[in-house]
Structures are given as structure tokens and as C-alpha cells.
XYZ file of C-alpha atoms in Angstrom:
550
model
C 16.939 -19.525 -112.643
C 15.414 -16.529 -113.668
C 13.534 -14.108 -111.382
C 9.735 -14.053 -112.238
C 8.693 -10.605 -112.907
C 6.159 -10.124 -109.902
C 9.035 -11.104 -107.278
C 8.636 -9.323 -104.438
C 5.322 -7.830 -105.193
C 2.075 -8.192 -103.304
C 0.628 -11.699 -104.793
C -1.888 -11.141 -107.327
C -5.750 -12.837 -106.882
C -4.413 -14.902 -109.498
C -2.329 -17.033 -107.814
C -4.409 -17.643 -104.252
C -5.214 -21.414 -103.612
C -8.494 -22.258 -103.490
C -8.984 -22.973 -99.908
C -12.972 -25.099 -100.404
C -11.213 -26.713 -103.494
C -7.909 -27.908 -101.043
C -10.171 -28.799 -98.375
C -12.373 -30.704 -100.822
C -9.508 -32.622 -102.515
C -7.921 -33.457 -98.941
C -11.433 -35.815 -98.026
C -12.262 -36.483 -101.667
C -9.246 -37.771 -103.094
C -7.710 -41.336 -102.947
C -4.033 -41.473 -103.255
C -2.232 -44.840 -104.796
C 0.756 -45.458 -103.180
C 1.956 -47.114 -106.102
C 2.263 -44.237 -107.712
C 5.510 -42.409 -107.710
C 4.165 -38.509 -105.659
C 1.054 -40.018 -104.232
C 2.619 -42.430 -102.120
C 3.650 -41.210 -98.121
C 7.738 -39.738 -98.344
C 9.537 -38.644 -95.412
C 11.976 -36.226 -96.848
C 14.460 -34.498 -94.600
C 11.660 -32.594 -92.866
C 8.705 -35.347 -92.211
C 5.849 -35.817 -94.889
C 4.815 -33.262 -97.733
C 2.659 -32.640 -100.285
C -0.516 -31.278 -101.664
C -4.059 -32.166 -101.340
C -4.430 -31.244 -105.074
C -1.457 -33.703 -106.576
C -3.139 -36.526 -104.272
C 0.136 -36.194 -102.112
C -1.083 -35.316 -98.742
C -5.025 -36.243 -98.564
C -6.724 -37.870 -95.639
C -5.566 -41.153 -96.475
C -2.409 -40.465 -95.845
C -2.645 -38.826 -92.646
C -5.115 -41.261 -91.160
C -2.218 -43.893 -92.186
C 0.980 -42.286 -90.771
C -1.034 -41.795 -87.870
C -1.638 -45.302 -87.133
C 2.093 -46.080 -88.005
C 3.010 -43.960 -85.488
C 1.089 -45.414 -82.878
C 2.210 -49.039 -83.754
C 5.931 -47.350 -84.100
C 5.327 -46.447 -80.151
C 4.132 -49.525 -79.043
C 6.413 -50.869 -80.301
C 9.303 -49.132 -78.651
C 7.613 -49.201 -75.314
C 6.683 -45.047 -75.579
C 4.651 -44.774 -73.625
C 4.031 -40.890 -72.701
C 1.966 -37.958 -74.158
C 2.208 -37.180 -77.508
C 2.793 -33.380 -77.719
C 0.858 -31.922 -81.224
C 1.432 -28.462 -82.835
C -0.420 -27.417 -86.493
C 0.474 -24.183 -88.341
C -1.677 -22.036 -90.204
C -1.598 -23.839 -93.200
C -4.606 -24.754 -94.856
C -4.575 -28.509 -94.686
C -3.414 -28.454 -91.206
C -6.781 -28.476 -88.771
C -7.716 -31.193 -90.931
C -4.983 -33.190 -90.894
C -4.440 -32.723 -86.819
C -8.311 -33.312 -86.146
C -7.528 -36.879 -88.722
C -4.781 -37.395 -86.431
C -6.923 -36.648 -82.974
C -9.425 -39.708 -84.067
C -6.726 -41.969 -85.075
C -4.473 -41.058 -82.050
C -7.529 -41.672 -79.761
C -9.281 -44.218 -80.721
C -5.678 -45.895 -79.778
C -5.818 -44.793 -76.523
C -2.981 -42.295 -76.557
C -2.395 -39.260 -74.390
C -2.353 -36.494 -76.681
C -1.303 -32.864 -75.510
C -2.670 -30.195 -77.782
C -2.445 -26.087 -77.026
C -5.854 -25.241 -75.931
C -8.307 -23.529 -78.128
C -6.999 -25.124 -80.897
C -4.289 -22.576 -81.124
C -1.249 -22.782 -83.595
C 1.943 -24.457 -82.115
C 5.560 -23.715 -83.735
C 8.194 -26.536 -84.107
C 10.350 -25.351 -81.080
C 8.074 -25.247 -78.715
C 6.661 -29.002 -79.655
C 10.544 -30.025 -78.984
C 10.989 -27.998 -75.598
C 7.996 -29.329 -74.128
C 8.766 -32.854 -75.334
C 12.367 -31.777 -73.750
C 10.736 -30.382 -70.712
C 8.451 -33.105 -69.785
C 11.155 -35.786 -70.398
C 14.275 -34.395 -68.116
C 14.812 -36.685 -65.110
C 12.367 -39.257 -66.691
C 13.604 -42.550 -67.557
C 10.476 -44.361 -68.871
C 6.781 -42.547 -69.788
C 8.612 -40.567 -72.168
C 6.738 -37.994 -74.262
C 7.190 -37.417 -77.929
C 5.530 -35.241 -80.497
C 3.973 -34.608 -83.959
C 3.997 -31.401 -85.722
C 1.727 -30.453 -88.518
C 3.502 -28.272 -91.145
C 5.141 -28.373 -94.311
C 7.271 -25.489 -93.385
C 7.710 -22.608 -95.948
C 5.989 -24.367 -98.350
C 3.247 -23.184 -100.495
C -0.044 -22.105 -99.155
C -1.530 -25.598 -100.837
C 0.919 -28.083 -98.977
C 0.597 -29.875 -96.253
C 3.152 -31.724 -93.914
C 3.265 -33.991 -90.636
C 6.287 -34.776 -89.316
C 7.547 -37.125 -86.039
C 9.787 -35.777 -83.554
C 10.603 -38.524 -81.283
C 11.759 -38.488 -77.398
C 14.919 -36.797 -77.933
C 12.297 -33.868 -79.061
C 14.346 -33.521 -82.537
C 13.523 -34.685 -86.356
C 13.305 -38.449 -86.340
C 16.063 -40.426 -88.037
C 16.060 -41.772 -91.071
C 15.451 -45.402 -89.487
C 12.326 -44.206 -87.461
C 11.256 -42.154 -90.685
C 11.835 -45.371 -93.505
C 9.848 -47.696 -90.796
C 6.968 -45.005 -90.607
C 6.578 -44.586 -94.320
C 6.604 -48.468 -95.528
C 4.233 -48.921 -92.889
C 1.749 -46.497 -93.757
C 1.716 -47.826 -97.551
C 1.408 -50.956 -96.443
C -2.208 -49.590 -94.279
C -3.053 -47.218 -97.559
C -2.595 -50.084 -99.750
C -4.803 -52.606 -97.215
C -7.809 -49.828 -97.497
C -7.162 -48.465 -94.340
C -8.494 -51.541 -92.462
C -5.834 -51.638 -89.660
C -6.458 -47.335 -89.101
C -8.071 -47.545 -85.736
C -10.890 -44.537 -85.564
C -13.250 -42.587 -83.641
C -15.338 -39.186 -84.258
C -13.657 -36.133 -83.568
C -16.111 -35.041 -81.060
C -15.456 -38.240 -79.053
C -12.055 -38.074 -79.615
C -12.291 -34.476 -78.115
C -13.918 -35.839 -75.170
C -11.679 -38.794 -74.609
C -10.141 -38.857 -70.944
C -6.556 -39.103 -72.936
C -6.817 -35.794 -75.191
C -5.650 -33.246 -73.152
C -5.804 -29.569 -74.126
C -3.095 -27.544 -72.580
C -1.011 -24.161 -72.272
C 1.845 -24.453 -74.263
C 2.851 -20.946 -74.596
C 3.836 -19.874 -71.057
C 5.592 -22.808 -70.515
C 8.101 -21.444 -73.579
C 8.135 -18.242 -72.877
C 8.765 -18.277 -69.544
C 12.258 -20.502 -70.160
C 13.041 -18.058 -72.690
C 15.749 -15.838 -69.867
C 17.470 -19.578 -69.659
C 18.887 -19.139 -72.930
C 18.618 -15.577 -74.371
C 19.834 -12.792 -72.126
C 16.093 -11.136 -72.128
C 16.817 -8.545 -69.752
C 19.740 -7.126 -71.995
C 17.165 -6.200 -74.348
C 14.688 -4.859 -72.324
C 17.022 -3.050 -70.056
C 18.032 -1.595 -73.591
C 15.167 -0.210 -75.187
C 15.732 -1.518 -78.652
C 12.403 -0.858 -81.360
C 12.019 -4.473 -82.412
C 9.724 -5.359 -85.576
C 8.168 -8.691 -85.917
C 6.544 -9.907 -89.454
C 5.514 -13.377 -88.080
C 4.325 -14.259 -92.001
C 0.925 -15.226 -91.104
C 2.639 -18.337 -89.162
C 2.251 -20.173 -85.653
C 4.497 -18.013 -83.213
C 2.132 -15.234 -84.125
C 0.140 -15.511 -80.839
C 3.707 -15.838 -78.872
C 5.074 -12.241 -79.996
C 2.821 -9.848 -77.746
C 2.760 -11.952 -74.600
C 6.598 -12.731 -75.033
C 6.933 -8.179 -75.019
C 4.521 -7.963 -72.365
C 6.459 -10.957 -70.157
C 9.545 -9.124 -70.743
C 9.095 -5.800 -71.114
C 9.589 -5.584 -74.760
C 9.459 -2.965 -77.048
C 8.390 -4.897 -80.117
C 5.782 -4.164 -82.937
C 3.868 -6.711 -84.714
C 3.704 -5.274 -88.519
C 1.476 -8.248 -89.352
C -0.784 -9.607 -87.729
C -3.139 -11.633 -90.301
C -3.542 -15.111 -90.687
C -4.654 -15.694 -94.065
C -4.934 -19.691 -95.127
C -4.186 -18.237 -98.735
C -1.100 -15.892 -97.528
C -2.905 -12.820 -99.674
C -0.402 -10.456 -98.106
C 3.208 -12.101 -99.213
C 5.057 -10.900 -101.650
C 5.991 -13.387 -103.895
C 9.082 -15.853 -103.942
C 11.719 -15.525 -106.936
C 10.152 -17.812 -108.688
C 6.733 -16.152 -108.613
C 5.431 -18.323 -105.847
C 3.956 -17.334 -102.822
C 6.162 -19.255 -100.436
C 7.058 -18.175 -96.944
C 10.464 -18.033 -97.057
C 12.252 -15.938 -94.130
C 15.399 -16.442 -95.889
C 14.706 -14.693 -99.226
C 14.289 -11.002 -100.290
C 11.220 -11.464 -102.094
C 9.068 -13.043 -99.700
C 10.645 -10.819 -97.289
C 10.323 -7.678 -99.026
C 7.779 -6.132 -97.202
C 9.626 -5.821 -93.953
C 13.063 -5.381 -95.438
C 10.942 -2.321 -96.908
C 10.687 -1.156 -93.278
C 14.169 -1.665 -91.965
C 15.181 1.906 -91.133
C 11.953 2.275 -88.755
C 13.551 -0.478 -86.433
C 16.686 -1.116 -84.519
C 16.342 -4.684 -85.380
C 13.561 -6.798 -87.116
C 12.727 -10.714 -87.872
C 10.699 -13.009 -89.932
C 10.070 -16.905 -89.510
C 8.906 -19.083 -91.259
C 5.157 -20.928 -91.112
C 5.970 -23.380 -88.393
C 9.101 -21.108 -86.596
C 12.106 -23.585 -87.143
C 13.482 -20.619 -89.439
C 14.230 -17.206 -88.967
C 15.195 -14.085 -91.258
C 16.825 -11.385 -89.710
C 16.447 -7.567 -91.068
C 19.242 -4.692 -89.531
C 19.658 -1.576 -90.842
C 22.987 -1.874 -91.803
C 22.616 -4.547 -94.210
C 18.026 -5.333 -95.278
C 18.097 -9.044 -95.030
C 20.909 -10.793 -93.900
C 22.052 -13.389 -96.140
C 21.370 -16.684 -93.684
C 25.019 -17.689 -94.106
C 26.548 -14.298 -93.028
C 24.014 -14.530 -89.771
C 25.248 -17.936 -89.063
C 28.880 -17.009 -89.028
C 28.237 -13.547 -87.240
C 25.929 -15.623 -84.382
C 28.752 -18.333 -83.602
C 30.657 -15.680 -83.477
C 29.142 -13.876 -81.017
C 27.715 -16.991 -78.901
C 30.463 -18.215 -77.882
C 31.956 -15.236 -76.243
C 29.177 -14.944 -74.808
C 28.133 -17.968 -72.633
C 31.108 -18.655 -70.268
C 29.745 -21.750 -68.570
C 29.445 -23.624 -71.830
C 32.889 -26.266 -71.893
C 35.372 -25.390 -73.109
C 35.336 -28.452 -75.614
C 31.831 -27.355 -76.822
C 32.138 -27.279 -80.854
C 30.446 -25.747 -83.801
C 27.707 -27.516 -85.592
C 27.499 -26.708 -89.405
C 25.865 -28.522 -92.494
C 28.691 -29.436 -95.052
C 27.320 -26.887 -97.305
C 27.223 -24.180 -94.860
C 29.882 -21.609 -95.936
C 33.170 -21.109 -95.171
C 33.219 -18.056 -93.126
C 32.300 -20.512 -90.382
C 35.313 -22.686 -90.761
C 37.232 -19.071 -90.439
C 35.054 -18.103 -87.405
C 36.171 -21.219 -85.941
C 39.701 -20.942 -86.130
C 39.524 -17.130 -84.724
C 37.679 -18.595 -81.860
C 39.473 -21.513 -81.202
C 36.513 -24.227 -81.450
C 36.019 -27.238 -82.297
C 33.928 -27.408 -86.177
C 31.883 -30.516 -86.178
C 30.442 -30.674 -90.270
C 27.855 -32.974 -90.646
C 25.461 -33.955 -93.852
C 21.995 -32.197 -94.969
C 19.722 -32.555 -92.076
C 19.069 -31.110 -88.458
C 18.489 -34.732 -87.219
C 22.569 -35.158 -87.107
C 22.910 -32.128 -84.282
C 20.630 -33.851 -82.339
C 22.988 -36.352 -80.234
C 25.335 -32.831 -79.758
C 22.342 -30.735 -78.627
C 21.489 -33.243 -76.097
C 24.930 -34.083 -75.009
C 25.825 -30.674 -74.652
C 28.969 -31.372 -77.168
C 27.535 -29.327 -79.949
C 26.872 -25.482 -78.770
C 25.114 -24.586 -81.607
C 23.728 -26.057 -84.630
C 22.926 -24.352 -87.596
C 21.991 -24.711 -91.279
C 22.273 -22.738 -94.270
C 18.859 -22.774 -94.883
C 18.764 -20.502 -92.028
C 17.551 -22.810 -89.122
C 19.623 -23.594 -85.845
C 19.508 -23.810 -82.228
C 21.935 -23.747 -79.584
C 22.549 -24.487 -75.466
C 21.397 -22.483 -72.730
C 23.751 -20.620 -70.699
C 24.343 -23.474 -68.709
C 25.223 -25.644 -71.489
C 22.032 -27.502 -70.946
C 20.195 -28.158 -73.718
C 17.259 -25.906 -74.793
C 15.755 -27.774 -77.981
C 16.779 -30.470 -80.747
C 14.935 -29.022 -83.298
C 15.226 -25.421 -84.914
C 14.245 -22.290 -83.432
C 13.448 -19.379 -85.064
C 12.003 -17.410 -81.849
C 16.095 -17.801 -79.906
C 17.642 -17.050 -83.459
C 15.750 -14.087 -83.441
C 16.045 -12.861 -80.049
C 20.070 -13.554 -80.183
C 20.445 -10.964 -82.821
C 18.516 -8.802 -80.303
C 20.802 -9.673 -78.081
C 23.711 -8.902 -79.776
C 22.534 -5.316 -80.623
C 21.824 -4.758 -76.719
C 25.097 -5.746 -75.850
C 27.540 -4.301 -78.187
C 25.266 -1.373 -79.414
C 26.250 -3.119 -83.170
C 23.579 -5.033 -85.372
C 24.912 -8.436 -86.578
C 25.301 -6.930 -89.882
C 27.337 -4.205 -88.793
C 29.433 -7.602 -87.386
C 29.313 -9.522 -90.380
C 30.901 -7.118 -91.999
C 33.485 -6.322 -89.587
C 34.029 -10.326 -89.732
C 34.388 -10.106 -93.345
C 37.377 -7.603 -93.100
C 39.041 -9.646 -90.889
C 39.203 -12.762 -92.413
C 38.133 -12.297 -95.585
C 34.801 -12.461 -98.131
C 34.016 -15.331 -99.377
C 31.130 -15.764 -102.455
C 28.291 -18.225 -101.952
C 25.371 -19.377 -104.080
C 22.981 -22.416 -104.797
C 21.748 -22.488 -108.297
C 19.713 -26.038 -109.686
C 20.204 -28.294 -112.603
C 17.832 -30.697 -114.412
C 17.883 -34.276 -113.184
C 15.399 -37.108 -113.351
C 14.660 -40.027 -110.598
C 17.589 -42.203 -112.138
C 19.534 -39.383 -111.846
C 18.997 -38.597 -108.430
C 19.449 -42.045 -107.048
C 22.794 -42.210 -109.068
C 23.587 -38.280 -107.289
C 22.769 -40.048 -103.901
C 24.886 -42.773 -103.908
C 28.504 -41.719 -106.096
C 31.665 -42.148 -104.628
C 35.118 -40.294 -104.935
C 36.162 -42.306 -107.677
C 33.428 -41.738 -109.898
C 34.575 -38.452 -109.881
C 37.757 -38.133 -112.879
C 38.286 -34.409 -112.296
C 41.369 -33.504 -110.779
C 41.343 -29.628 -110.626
C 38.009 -27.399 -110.223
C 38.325 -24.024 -111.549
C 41.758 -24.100 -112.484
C 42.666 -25.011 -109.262
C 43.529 -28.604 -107.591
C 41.068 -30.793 -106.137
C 41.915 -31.863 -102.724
C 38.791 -33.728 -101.454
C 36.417 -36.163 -102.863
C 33.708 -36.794 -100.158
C 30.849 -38.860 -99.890
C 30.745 -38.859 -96.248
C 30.791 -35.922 -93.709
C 34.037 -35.133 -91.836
C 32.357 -34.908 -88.276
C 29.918 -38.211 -87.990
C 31.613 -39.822 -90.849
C 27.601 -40.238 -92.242
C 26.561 -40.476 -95.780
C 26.316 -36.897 -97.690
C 23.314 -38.175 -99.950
C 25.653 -36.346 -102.747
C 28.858 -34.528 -103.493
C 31.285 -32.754 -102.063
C 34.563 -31.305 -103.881
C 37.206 -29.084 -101.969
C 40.218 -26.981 -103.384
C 42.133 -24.516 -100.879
C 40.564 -21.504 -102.690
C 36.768 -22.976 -103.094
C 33.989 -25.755 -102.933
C 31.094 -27.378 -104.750
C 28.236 -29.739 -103.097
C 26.023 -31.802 -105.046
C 22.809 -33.471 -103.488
C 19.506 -33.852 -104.884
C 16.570 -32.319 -104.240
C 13.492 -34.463 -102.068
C 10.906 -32.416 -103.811
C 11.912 -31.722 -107.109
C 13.184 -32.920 -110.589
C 16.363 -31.324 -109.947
C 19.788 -31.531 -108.025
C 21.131 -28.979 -106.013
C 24.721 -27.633 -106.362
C 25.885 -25.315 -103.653
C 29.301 -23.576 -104.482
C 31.555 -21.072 -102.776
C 34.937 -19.096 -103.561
C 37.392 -17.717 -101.391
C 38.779 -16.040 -104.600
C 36.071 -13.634 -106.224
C 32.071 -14.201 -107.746
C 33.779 -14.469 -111.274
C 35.805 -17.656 -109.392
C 33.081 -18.389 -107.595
C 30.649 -18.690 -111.531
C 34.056 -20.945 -112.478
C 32.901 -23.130 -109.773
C 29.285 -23.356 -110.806
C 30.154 -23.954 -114.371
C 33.088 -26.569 -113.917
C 30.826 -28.664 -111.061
C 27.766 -29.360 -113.506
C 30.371 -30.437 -115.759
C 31.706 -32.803 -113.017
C 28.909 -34.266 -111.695
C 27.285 -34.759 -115.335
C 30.864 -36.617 -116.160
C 30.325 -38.759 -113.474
C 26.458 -39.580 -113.821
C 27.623 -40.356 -117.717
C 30.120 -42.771 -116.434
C 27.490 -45.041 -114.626
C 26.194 -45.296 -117.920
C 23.005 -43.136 -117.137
């Protein structure tokens, strides 16, 4: 894909969502659930959509809502429901829709007080919290966000007691259910005003931020860095943690700087995406650009992303680390440093994570545990304490306390942060001063994701192939020595693709969002191997869709 000409410059009045007009269009508009986008979808990360495409309007919200309350009944959970928004646009609405729904069931809802933003980690460490040594009562949680998504989207997504993204079970139940109530007219959505609902004796409006922060020293070694002196610089993007940042330096003894502190529901000050979106992407240089800009005024800064399950990390050595090479340098690092983590403790990875983690691995003598697309599958590790650390290439992970307790089962972008921090403290080396240290020990290795064209037949086809759809026996002139389907580690569906050679890779999955399928490559080789790969794999996979007859 091409890079839009205004990438990585200050977004233009032009492109600013009309926040009345959202609003508007969220109460306004009736979505058909018959219709393929306006019906409820729980991709890999809960609910999305926008008020405008009638994909996430009232309706839906009022009716995922109620599913989620029959969902609990039905499973006998019986405990507070923890709720966190971000600064999104559509998100007060679509919590106070949720509030009236929620109590007019008679739930116990905890919400931050003041109506105050809540990121995704600290919904799944209080859910955490609250739940250790309970065996019934248990809490669970909802979180309002559609991530780095446009300023126009919405999201809702269900985290359930183990505090981490529900399963694809929990998430298929809540979705037929709620068409089922949008198609009905809403009749079985149980309501009350928000006022009342406000009043109820089972909403219950909390602190939620000293709780986190004050757990933080259990799995980030906080006095490291403020014993050190480091010049941190935080660009929260306008997103939830941005109330957590000052109280976290103050708690600590800190020496960060906030260079932004706006919330803007239309994002005015990102620069925009690659695509010429404005997008909130920690992970990318364009939507970063501002505060790689600013990289040489601080010993180490970070970005997250809306709802802080994501984190970008800016050195000096390096801008913007590429999320993979932060992955690879952070397990490296970890686990040397946490000596009462087991021994057998392993290495969490998504199968199209690169393979500078594999190599980390081996040099560190653990365990690699590759699983599909997805932070729901590090979730039984997390809480078992057999997965360390769990990370994506999308640039979200989490990992155990020092104890080898578990700290959430959902991402965090506030740890990810403050372990690169860390790492500076301790060695007196950025992680991209690491990284590349790693890389001339074992190796470079060239990674990229580009996209390709595919309709809904398409997709289903991508989801479902198997190894011997595939025909091709070399890739890139060299053999192929894996077909998968399934992941190595869990042994659970991939959703896609997956074909290995001893000097590269290609994944092939489908996107949740889009009219497209995604193909992640790397080479161990060179980047003119690595475009080999690229070429040869939408070759392979369009072999293979042609062979179904599609």
C-alpha cells in the first residue's frame, strides 16, 4: 500500500469527525442485523464499528448489554462488573446505555469515579484483584473501546472472570444473542434512566487508579528508575491512562513529562496514519511522529494506544522501535531478570510474531509456547503462571510479577512501558541499543505485513484451508517444511496460513474488519528474500483459494 501524502503530518480540519453528527447517528440510527456490517461482531478484540455505517449505534449496545447480563446469570456470576470507557467519542454514550441496561438488572457495577477514563489493564487487574482467594462472587468486566481505531468507532468488549478477552465460545454466545434481542425490537432489553441508574444502591463509583498504581513495584522494579534519574516522555495520544501518568511520577518519584496532555474526541493533534487516517496507532511512525520528533530530549519515551493494551516505545538510539524488535529485546531482558519466576516458565508469542524470538529463546534456554492470532490464548499461561510473558506483534503483551504471580490477562501498555524504563536503569542501555546488540548476535532477520484483496467468500475459504490445499512445495526457491493450520503450542485453529522453510515464513489470515487478507512474511536471508516471500505467498494462497473452486 502506498503511503498517503499527509502521513505523519498534523491532521488537516478536513478529516475531523463530526462529533454532534456521531453522537446524532449513535441514538438516531437503527441497525438491521440482517445486514452484513450492521449486525453485532465480536472480532478478536470485542465489538466494533461506527455510529455512521449503523455498526455500533445504541441498539446495539443496549443489546449486548442485556446478553451479557443473561450470559452471567447464566453462569452463576455473580460479582461486580468492573467498567472502563476511553476517550473515544461514542464511548460515554455507550457506557451510560450500558449503566441503564446493567441496572435496571440489578447488577453491581464498579465504575472509576467522576466518570473518569479507565484503560484495559487496569479493568483486568482489578477484576484480578478482587477475585484472588475468591471461589464464588466473582467479578468480571466490560471495557468500552475500539482500541486504535478511528476517532468515529466505537467498541465494547467482555472480559470475563479470568480478567482477560473472552473466548470465542463466550464471544459467539454474546453476539447471536444480541441479534436475536435487536431483531425482537429490543423487547427483552431491561431499562431504566440514567439518573436512576446512577442512584441505584448497585452502581458503585470507585477509585480505580490507586489501586493500579500502587501494585505497580510488584511487577516493574520502580525504584530502579527512580533511584536512576532517567528524563522519561509520555505522549499518552489523547487516551485513558492519561490521568494515571502524573500521579504514577509523583507515587514514585518519577521524572517523567507529559508532552500531551489534550483529550480531543476528534484527535485534532495526531499526525496521520500511513494511510492518511487519523488512527492512534502506538506502533507506527506516522501516528507517532510527533514524539519520535522529540526523541533526543529524553532518555526514554512511550506512546499507547486509546484504551492502553498497546504501547510504542521511542529511544534514542533507534526513534520508534519496530514492535517486533521490542518484543524480542523485552523477553530478552525479562527473564534474566526475575529469578523467582520457574524455571519451566516459557515464552508466549503469536505465530506471526518474528523469528528473533524463536532465536531469543534458544539463547535463553526457554521454553517458546506459539499460539494463534489473539491474546485470549495467553490467558490460561498468565494465570497459571506457565507463560512468563505474552506478547503480540501488534505490540501488546503482559507478563508475571516478580513472584511469578500473575499481574493481568489482558495487555498492558503502562508495564510494557515502564520495563523499557527499566531496562535503561539497569544496564545504562536503551532496548534499542539491545536490539541491536541482539541482532549481531544471532542474526537480522526482515519482517513485514503487506494486504491483498479478498472478498467474504474468500475469507471464509482463508479461515478454514488445510495443508493439503496448499500444492507448493518450495517458497522462494527454497523448500517448504511446514503446512500449518493449527498452532504448535495449544494445537488451536490459526484462522489461516502458515508456511515455514529453514531460511523464512509466510502467514495468511484474514482480516475481521476489512475486505482484505493479511499476509505476514519474514526472511532470515535478506529484504530482497524476504519481497520473494511476499510475492511467491499471494501466489500460494491465491492457488489454493482457486482450487476450492472460488
Amino acid at each position: 500500500m502506498s503511503i498517503h501524502p499527509l502521513a505523519g503530518k498534523l491532521a488537516p480540519k478536513e478529516v475531523l469527525v463530526n462529533v454532534p453528527r456521531l453522537i446524532s447517528a449513535y441514538y438516531l440510527y437503527k441497525p438491521d442485523p440482517d445486514v452484513p456490517g450492521q449486525a453485532v461482531s465480536f472480532g478478536t478484540s470485542g465489538h466494533r464499528g461506527s455510529s455512521n455505517l449503523y455498526s455500533f449505534n445504541e441498539d446495539h449496545v443496549l443489546a449486548i448489554s442485556q446478553a451479557i447480563y443473561e450470559l452471567r446469570k447464566s453462569q452463576g456470576i455473580s460479582g461486580p462488573l468492573f467498567i472502563g470507557m476511553d476517550t473515544h467519542a461514542l464511548s460515554e454514550p455507550a457506557l451510560y446505555s450500558a449503566i441503564e441496561v446493567f441496572a435496571a438488572n440489578g447488577m453491581e457495577i464498579n465504575i472509576h469515579q467522576d466518570h473518569n477514563y479507565t484503560p484495559t489493564p487496569v479493568i483486568s487487574h482489578a477484576i484480578l484483584t478482587y477475585n484472588k482467594n475468591r471461589e464464588t462472587g466473582l467479578a468480571d468486566g466490560v471495557v468500552i473501546s475500539p482500541s486504535h481505531n478511528p476517532p468515529g468507532d466505537g467498541g465494547f468488549k467482555y472480559n470475563p472472570p479470568n480478567g482477560g478477552p473472552a473466548d470465542t465460545s463466550t464471544t459467539k454466545w454474546i453476539q447471536e444473542r444480541a441479534n436475536a434481542i435487536i431483531r425482537n425490537g429490543l423487547r427483552e432489553v431491561k431499562r431504566i434512566g440514567l439518573a436512576k441508574a446512577l442512584k441505584a444502591d448497585t452502581t458503585h463509583m470507585i477509585d480505580l487508579v490507586t489501586p493500579y498504581l500502587a501494585d505497580l513495584a510488584q511487577v516493574v522494579d520502580m525504584k530502579a528508575i527512580s533511584s536512576s534519574g532517567i528524563k522519561i516522555g509520555v505522549d499518552p495520544l489523547g487516551g485513558s491512562g492519561i490521568n494515571y501518568w502524573m500521579p504514577m511520577a509523583e507515587m514514585y518519584g518519577l521524572n517523567i513529562e507529559v508532552v500531551n496532555d489534550r483529550v480531543d474526541p476528534t484527535f485534532s493533534f495526531m499526525t496521520l496514519d500511513r494511510d492518511g487516517k487519523i488512527r492512534m496507532d502506538c506502533s507506527s511512525p506516522y501516528a507517532m511522529a510527533s514524539l519520535v520528533q522529540l526523541k533526543d530530549k529524553f532518555d526514554i519515551a512511550f506512546g499507547n494506544d486509546v484504551d492502553y493494551d498497546r504501547h510504542g516505545i521511542v529511544t534514542p538510539s533507534v526513534g520508534l522501535m519496530d514492535p517486533n524488535h521490542y518484543l524480542a529485546t523485552a523477553i530478552w531482558y525479562i527473564f534474566q531478570h526475575r529469578p523467582n519466576w520457574q524455571e519451566q516458565t516459557a515464552i508466549g508469542k503469536t505465530l506471526v510474531s518474528s523469528y528473533m524470538i524463536d532465536r531469543v529463546a534458544k539463547l535463553i534456554n526457554r521454553r517458546l509456547c506459539e499460539v494463534p492470532v489473539g491474546f485470549k490464548w495467553f490467558v490460561p499461561g498468565l494465570l497459571d503462571g506457565s507463560i512468563g510473558f505474552g506478547g503480540e506483534e501488534s505490540a501488546g503483551a503482559s507478563f508475571l510479577r516478580f513472584d511469578g504471580s500473575t499481574w493481568t490477562t489482558d495487555k498492558d501498555g503502562f508495564i510494557l512501558d515502564l520495563l523499557a524504563a527499566e531496562m535503561l536503569a539497569i544496564s545504562g542501555k536503551d532496548p534499542g541499543e539491545h536490539y541491536q546488540a541482539l541482532e549481531q548476535q544471532l542474526g537480522q532477520c526482515w519482517y513485514a505485513r503487506v494486504d491483498a484483496p479478498a472478498g467474504a467468500a474468500e475469507k471464509s475459504i482463508l479461515a478454514n484451508l488445510s495443508a493439503d490445499m496448499v500444492k507448493a512445495e518450495s517458497l522462494a526457491g527454497d523448500k517448504i517444511t511446514a503446512k500449518l493450520t493449527h498452532a504448535p503450542c495449544n494445537q488451536a485453529a490459526i484462522g489461516g496460513l502458515k508456511v515455514v522453510t529453514d531460511y523464512g515464513w509466510f502467514a495468511a489470515r484474514p482480516s475481521g474488519t476489512e475486505n482484505v487478507y493479511k499476509i505476514y512474511a519474514e526472511s532470515l536471508k535478506s529484504a530482497a528474500h524476504l519481497k520473494e516471500i511476499q510475492a511467491e505467498a499471494r501466489q500460494i494462497v491465491d492457488a489454493a483459494l482457486m482450487g476450492t473452486g472460488k
